[in-house]
XYZ file of C-alpha atoms in Angstrom:
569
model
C -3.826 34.321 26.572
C -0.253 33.687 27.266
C 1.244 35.368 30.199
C 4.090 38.160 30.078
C 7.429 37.411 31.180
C 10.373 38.863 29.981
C 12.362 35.417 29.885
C 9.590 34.764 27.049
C 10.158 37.774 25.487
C 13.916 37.260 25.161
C 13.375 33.501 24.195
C 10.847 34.250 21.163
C 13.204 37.436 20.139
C 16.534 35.519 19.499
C 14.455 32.762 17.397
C 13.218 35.542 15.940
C 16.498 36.746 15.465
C 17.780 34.069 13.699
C 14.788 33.310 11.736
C 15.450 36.670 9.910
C 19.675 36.466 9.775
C 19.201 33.059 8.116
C 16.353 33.618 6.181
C 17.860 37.144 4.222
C 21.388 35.192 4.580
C 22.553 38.816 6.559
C 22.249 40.375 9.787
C 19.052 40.467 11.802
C 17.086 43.780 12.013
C 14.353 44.995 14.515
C 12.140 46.292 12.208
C 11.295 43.391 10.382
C 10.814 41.433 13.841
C 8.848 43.770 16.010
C 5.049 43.282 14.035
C 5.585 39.498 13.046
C 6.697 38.805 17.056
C 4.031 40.943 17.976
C 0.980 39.211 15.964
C 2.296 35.884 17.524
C 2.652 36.467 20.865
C -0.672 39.304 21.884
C 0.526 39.475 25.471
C 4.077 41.282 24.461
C 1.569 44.226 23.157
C 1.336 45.949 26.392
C 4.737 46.268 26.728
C 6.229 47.538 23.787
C 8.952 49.348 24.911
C 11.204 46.569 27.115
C 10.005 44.183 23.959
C 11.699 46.489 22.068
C 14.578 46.788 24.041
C 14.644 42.968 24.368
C 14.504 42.400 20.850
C 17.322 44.826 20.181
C 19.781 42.804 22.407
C 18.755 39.765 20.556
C 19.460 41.074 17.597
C 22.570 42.521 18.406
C 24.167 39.356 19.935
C 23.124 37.363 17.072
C 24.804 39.519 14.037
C 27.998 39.426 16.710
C 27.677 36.049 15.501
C 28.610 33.740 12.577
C 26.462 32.375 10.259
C 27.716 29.281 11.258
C 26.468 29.557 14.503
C 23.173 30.909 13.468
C 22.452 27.708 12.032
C 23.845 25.975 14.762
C 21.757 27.441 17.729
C 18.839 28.017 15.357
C 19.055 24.260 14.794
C 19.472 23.388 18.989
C 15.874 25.728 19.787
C 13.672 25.077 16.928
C 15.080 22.841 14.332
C 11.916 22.876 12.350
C 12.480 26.738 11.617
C 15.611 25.513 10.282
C 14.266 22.759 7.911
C 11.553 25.067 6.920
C 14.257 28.033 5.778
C 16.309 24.874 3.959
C 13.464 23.891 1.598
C 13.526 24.454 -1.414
C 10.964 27.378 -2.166
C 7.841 25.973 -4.164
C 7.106 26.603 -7.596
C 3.442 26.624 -9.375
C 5.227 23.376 -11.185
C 5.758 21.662 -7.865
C 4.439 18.414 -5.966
C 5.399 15.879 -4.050
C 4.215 13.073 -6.535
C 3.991 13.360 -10.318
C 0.896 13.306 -11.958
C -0.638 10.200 -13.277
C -0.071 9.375 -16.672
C -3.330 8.393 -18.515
C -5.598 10.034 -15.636
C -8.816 11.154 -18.249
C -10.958 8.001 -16.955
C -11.327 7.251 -13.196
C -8.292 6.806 -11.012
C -8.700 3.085 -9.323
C -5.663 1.941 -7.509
C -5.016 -0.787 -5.267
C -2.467 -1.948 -2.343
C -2.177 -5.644 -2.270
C -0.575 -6.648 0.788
C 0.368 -10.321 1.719
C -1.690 -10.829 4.796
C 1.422 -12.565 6.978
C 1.885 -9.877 9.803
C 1.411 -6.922 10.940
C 3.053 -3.916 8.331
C 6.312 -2.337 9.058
C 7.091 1.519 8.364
C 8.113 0.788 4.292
C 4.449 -1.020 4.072
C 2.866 2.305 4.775
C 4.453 4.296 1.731
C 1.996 2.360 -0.468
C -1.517 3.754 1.178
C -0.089 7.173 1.414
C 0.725 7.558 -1.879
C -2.670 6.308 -3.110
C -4.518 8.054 -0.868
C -3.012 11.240 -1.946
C -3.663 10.370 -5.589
C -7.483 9.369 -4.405
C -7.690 12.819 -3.312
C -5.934 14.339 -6.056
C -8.045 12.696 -8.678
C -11.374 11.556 -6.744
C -10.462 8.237 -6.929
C -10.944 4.469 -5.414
C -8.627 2.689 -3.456
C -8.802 -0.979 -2.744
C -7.238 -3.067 -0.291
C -6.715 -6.378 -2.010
C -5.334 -9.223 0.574
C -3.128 -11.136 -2.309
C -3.389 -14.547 0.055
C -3.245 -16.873 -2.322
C 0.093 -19.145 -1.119
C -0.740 -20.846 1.979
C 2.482 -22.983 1.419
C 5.493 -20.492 1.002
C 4.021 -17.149 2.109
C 1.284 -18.984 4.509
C -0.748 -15.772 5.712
C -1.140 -15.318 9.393
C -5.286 -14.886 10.386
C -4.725 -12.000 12.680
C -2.940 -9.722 10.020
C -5.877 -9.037 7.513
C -7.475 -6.887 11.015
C -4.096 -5.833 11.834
C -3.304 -4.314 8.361
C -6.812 -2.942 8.539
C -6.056 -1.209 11.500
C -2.385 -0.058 10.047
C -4.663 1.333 7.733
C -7.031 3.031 10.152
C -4.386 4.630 12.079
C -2.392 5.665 9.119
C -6.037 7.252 8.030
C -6.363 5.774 4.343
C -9.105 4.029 4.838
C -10.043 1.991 1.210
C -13.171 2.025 -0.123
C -13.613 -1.531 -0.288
C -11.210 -4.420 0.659
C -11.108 -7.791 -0.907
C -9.465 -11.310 -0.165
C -7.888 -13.354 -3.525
C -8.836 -16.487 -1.381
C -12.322 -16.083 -1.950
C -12.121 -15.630 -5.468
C -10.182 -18.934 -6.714
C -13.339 -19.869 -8.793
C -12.760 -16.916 -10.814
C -9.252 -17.556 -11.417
C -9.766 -21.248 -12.563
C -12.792 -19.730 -14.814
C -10.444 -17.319 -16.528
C -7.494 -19.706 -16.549
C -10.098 -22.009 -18.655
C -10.341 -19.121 -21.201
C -6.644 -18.506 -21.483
C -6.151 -22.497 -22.347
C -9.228 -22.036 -24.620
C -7.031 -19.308 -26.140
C -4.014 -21.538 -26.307
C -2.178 -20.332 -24.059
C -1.161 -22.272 -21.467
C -0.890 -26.247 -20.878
C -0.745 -28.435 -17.878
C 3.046 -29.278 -17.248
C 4.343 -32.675 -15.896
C 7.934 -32.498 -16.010
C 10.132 -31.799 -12.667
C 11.191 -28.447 -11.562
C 14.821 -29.400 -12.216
C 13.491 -31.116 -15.798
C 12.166 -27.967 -17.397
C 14.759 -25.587 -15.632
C 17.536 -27.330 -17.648
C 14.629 -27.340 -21.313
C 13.859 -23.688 -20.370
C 17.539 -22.760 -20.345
C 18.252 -24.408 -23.120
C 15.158 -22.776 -25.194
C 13.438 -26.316 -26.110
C 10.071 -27.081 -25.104
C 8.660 -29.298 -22.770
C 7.094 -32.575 -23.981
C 3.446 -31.337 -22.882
C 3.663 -28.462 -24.273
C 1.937 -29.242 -28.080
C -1.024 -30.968 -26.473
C -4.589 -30.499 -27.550
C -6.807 -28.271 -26.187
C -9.358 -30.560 -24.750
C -6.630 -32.947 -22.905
C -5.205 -29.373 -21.205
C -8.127 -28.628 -20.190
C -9.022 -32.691 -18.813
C -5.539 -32.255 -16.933
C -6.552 -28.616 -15.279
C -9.820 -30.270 -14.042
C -7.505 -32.623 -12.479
C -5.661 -30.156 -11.005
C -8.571 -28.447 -9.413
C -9.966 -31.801 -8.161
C -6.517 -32.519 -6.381
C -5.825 -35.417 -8.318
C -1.978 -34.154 -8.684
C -0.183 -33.878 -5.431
C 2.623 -30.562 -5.138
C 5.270 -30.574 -7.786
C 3.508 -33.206 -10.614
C 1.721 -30.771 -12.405
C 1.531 -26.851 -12.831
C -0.357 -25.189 -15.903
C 2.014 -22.829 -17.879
C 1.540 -19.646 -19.681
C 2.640 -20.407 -23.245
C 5.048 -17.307 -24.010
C 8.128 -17.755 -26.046
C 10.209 -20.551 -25.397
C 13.533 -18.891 -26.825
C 12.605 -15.222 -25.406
C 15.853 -13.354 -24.537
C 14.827 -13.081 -21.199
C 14.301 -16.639 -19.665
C 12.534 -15.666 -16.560
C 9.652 -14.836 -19.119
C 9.522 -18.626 -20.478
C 6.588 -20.249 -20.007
C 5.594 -19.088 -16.690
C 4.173 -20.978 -14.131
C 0.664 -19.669 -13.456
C -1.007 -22.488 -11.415
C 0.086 -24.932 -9.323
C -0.545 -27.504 -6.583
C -0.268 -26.783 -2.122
C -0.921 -29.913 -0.120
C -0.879 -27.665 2.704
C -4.487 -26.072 2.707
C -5.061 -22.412 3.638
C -5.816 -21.338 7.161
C -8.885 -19.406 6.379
C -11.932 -22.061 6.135
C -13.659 -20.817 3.459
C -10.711 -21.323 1.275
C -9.080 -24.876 2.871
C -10.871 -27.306 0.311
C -8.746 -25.417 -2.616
C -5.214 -27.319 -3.768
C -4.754 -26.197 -6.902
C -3.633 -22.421 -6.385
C -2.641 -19.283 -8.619
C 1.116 -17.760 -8.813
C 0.654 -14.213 -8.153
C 1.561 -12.973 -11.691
C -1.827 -14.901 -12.394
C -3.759 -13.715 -9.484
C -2.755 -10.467 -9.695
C -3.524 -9.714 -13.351
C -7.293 -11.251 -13.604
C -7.609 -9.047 -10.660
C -6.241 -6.067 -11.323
C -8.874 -6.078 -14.780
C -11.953 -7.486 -12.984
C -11.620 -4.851 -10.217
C -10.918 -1.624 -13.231
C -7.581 -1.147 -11.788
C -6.439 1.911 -13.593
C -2.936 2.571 -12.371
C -0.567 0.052 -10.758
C 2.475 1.301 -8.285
C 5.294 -1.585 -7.733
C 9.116 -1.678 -7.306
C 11.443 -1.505 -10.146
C 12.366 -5.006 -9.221
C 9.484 -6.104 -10.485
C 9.504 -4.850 -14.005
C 9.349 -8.933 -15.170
C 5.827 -9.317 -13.639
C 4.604 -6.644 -15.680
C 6.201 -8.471 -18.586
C 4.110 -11.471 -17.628
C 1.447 -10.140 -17.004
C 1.709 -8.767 -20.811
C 0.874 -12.312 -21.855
C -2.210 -12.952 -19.613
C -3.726 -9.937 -20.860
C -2.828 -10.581 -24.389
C -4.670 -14.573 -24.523
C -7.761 -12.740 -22.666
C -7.906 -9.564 -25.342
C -7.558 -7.175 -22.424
C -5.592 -3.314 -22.179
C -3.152 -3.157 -19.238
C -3.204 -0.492 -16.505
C -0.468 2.016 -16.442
C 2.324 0.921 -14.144
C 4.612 3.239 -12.146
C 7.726 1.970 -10.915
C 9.992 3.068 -7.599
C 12.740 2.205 -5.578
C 12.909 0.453 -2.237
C 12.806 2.737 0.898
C 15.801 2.224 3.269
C 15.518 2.948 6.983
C 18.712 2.046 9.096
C 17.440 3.176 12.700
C 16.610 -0.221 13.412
C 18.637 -2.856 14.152
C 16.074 -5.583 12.756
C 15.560 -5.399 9.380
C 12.091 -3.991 7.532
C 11.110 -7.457 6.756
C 7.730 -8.706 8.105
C 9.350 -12.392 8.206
C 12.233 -11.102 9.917
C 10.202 -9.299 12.605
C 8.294 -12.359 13.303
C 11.367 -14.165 13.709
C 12.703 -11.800 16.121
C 9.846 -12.106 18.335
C 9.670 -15.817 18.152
C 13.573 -15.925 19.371
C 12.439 -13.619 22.198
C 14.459 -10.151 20.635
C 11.469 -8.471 20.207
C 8.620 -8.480 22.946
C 6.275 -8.424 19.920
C 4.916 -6.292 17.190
C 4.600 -2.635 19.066
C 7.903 -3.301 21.178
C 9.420 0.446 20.866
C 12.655 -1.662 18.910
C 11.012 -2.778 16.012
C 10.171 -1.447 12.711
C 6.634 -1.506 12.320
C 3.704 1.059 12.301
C 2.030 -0.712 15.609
C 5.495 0.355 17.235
C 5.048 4.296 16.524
C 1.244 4.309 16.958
C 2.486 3.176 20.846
C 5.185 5.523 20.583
C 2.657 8.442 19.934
C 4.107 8.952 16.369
C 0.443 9.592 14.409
C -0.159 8.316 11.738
C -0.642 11.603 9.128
C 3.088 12.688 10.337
C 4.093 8.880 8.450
C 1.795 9.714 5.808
C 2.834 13.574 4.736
C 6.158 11.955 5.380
C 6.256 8.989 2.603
C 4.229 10.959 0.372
C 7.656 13.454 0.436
C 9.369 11.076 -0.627
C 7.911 11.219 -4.072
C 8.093 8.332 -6.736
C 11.800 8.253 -7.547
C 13.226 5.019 -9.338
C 16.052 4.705 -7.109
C 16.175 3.397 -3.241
C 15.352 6.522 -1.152
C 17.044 6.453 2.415
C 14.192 7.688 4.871
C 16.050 9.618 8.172
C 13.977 8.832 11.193
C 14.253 12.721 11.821
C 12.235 13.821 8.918
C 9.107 11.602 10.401
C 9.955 13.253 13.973
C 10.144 16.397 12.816
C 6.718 16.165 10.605
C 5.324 14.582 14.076
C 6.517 17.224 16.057
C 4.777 20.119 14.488
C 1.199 17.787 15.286
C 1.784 16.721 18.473
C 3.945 20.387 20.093
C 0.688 22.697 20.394
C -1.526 20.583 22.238
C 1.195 18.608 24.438
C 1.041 19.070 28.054
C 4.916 19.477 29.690
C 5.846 17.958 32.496
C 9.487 16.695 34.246
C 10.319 13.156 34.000
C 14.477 12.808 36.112
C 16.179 9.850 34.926
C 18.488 8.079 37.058
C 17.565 10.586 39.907
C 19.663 11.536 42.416
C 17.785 13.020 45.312
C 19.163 16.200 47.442
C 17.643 17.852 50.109
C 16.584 21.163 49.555
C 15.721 24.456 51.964
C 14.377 27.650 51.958
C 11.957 27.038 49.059
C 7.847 27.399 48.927
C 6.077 24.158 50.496
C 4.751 24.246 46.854
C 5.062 26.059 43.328
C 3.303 26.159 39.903
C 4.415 25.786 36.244
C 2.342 26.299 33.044
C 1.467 23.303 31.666
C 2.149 24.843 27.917
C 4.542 27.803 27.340
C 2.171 28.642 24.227
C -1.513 27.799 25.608
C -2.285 29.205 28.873
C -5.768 27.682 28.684
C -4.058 24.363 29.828
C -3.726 25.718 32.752
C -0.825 24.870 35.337
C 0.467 22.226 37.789
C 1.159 22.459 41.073
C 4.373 20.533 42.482
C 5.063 20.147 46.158
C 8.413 20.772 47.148
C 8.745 19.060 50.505
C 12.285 18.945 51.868
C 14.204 16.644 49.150
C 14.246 17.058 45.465
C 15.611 14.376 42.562
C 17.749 15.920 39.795
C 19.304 13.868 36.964
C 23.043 13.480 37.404
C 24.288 15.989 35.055
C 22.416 18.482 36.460
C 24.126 18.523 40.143
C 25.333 21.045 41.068
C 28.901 21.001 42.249
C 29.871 21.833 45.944
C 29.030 26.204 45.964
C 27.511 25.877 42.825
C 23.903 27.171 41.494
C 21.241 25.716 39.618
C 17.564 27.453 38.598
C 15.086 24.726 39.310
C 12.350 25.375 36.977
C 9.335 26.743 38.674
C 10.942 26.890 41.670
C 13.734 28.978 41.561
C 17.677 29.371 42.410
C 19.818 27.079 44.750
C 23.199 26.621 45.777
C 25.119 22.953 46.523
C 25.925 23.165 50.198
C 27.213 20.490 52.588
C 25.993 18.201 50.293
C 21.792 19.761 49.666
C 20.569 22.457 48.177
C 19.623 25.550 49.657
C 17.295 28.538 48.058
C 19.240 31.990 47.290
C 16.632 34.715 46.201
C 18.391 35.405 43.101
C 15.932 37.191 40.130
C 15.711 35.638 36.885
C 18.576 38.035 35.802
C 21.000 35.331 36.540
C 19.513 32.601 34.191
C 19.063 35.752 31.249
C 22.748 36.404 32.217
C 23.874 32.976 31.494
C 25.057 32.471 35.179
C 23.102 29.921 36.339
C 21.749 27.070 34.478
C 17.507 25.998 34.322
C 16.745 22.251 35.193
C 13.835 19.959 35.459
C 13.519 18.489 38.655
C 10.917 16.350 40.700
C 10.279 15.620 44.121
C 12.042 12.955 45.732
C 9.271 10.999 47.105
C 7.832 11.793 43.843
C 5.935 9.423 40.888
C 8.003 6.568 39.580
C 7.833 6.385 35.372
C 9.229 3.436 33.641
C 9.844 5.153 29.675
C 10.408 2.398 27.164
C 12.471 3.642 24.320
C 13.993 2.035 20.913
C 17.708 1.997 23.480
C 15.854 0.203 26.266
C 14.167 0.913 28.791
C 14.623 4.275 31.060
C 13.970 4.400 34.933
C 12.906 7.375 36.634
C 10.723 10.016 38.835
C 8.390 12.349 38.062
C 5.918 15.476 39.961
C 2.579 13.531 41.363
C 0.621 15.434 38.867
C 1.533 13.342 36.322
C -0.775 10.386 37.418
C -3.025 12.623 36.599
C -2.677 12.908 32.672
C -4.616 10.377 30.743
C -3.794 7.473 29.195
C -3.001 7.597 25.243
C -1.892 11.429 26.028
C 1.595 12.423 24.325
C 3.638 14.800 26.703
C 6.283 16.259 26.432
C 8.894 15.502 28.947
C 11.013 19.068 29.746
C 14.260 18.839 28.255
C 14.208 14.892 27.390
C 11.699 14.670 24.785
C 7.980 13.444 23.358
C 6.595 10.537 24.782
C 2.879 8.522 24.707
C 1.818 8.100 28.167
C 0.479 3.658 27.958
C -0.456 3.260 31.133
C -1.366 4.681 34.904
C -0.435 1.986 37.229
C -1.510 2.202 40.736
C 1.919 2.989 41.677
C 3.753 4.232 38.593
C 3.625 5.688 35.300
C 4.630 3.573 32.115
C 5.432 5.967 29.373
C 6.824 5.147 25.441
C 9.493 7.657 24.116
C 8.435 9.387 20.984
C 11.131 11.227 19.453
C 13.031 14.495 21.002
């Protein structure tokens, strides 16, 4: 159980306070507080009557207030309370995600990921929204590696585990995961039956060549050849005879269709460059995506497909595939883009990778860039990104994602169970008299099971700069208690708490000066600083939260320091 203090009780009663002013859009009012405070906290029980009392000065300064100001300091000591009274109220109508048109049959959906790199935050909108669906509907979600351009888009070996382990962390794992590259028999099989249907034909002309027929709605020369010879000159194709840019095979479509991105689509062509993967390096003759995609978005009962709006046209094509081969499209659902603009490299996997190659970036969890291996270091989990994008719903237009709504959602995880502790940046050390050789602080103000930590005070402490007291001036250093600036040190007073409840005097973190050094790496840089011994004590992987500064991941326990990634405040 928590212990009794009354700097706790007057703490929990303003929040309290304000909770109720904003919530009822009036003034606060004891009654309402007293049972709900009381349920929360047990150890106030016992001592009703200076609760009371407490809670009645609360409530009084706050309705001496504006609303204005409510907000305000509502929003400085718990800004989740104040999210949480700014939602909208739910209806029986309401969720996050519409549902899913044509649902009766199973629900089988699919993320289809280029394998080049590691996944950046807008990658991870995709899995979360399918596996809420997969729960909504008890249905299948496959992770399909689309892999199938090893010249432009040339995947990278080491993202199809590191997506899988995006995945892992972001916990949607897929039922089963496949790679296009290993399936290029089936696409040359089912290209055979499209030819067979007559629609498509093995093209010889230049790029340039039918760009200027295609524009011009005339067809190209090959276009009216037999059956049997298309198919002799696709063999070809698949033996390599062709080398890239002599021949592709076509989808025949309409040659004067108003739209002429949907004329006679490329659906095959030839890569000299062969894949990475081995099992797929003998292959030249390759499938467009539109191609790829559709065969296996059928053979694998895809029921519903999620893609951008920008991509409307590869539906269209798609249309034409399925039409030759007799088959019913999925249902598509269409959104915007997401936009993130905390970052000063762009959410682009190709731009990322160049970054790090030019030496910006120290690689793909640096605490700069914009990728899910950079907030798993940071301690951001991976539900907080999830519950996040899912919010974000299925809107046609570009949502703008604030890096404060994923904080926020990661907060409320990662607050109960995170132990505090004091990290001083830029210290500035002071010697100190007349306080204990040593002092304890809990290590949670809401969980006294965690127990507390014991800090030596020896005869110099490190503040940060701000929090220096000027010449005559006091500070309450936490745990510890009240000092005064004298002749340059600090020297113990004996005041009671009654002059930090009064406003008088200040409460700051502090450390001992000989105390343990902490690098923090954060998305501004890195951060150097000291902290209490006990925290070399704190396991690696453990998020903390660091008094006053914020949430942070602890990475690593050096023999002689702490290296720590900053979270979010």
């Amino acid at each position: 159980m928590e212990e009794f203090s009354e700097e706790r009780v007057a703490a929990a009663a303003e929040r309290a306070a304000l909770i109720n002013a904003l919530q009822h859009e009036t003034d606060a009012a004891v009654g309402p507080i007293m049972g709900p405070l009381m349920a929360e906290h047990p150890s106030f029980r016992a001592h009703a009557d200076v609760v009371s009392e407490l809670v009645a000065e609360a409530v009084a300064a706050v309705n001496a207030e504006s609303m204005t100001w409510r907000r305000d300091r509502l929003a400085e000591i718990d800004p989740d309370a104040l999210a949480a009274i700014d939602a909208p109220a739910p209806t029986s109508e309401s969720h996050a995600l519409p549902a899913l048109p044509d649902a009766d049959g199973p629900v089988r959906m699919r993320a289809a990921p280029n394998p080049n790199g590691p996944w950046h935050i807008g990658h991870a909108r995709m899995p979360a929204v399918i596996g809420a669906y997969r729960e909504r509907y008890d249905g299948h979600f496959i992770l399909r590696f689309d892999d199938t351009d090893p010249g432009t888009k040339r995947p990278d070996l080491t993202a199809y585990s590191a997506i899988e382990s995006d995945l892992a962390y972001l916990g949607v794992s897929p039922d089963a995961v496949v790679r296009a590259s290993d399936r290029m028999e089936e696409y040359y099989q089912h290209a055979r039956q499209v030819i067979d249907a007559g629609g498509a034909y093995v093209c010889g002309c230049t790029a340039e060549t039918f760009s200027a027929l295609k524009n011009d709605g005339e067809a190209c020369p090959h276009r009216g050849e037999p059956i049997p010879e298309t198919h002799e000159r696709f063999a070809a194709m698949i033996d390599g005879a062709f080398e890239a840019g002599e021949a592709v095979l076509r989808i025949r479509t309409d040659i004067e269709h108003a739209n002429p991105a949907l004329r006679d689509f490329v659906a095959f062509r030839m890569i000299d460059r062969p894949h990475p993967r081995p099992a797929a390096a003998a292959y030249r003759c390759w499938p467009m995506l539109d191609f790829q995609s559709a065969v296996d978005d059928h053979l694998l009962a895809i029921s519903h497909i999620i893609r951008g709006i920008d991509l409307q046209d590869s539906a269209r094509r798609q249309g034409f595939i399925y039409g030759y081969l007799g088959w019913e499209y999925p249902a598509v659902l269409h959104w915007g883009h997401v936009n993130i603009d905390a970052y000063d490299v762009p959410l682009s996997t190709s731009a990322i990778a160049a970054a790090i190659d030019e030496g910006v970036l120290s690689g793909w969890d640096d605490p700069r860039a914009p990728t899910l291996m950079s907030l798993r270091r940071r301690g951001i989990e991976g539900a907080a990104i999830v519950e996040t994008m899912v919010e974000l719903g299925m809107s046609t237009s570009n949502v703008d994602l604030a890096m404060s709504r994923l904080y926020a959602a990661n907060r409320a995880r990662v607050d109960p169970s995170a132990p505090r502790a004091f990290l001083v940046r830029d210290p500035v050390q002071l010697s100190v008299a007349g306080l204990p050789d040593q002092v304890t602080v809990e290590r949670h103000p809401e969980d006294a099971t965690m127990g507390v930590r014991t800090i030596g005070v020896s005869d110099a402490v490190a503040l940060e700069p701000q929090d220096v007291p000027e010449e005559g001036a006091r500070v309450w250093l936490k745990g510890a208690g009240c000092v005064r600036r004298e002749d340059d040190g600090l020297v113990a007073t004996g005041d009671p708490i009654d002059v930090v409840r009064s406003g008088a005097v200040d409460v700051v973190h502090w450390a001992p000066a000989a105390g343990r050094p902490v690098r923090m790496e954060t998305p501004e840089g890195p951060i150097a600083g000291v902290a209490p011994p006990p925290l070399a004590q704190i396991e690696e992987d453990t998020v903390v939260q660091f008094e006053r500064v914020g949430f942070a991941r602890i990475d690593a326990q050096e023999p002689t320091r702490t290296v720590a990634y900053f979270a979010h405040r």
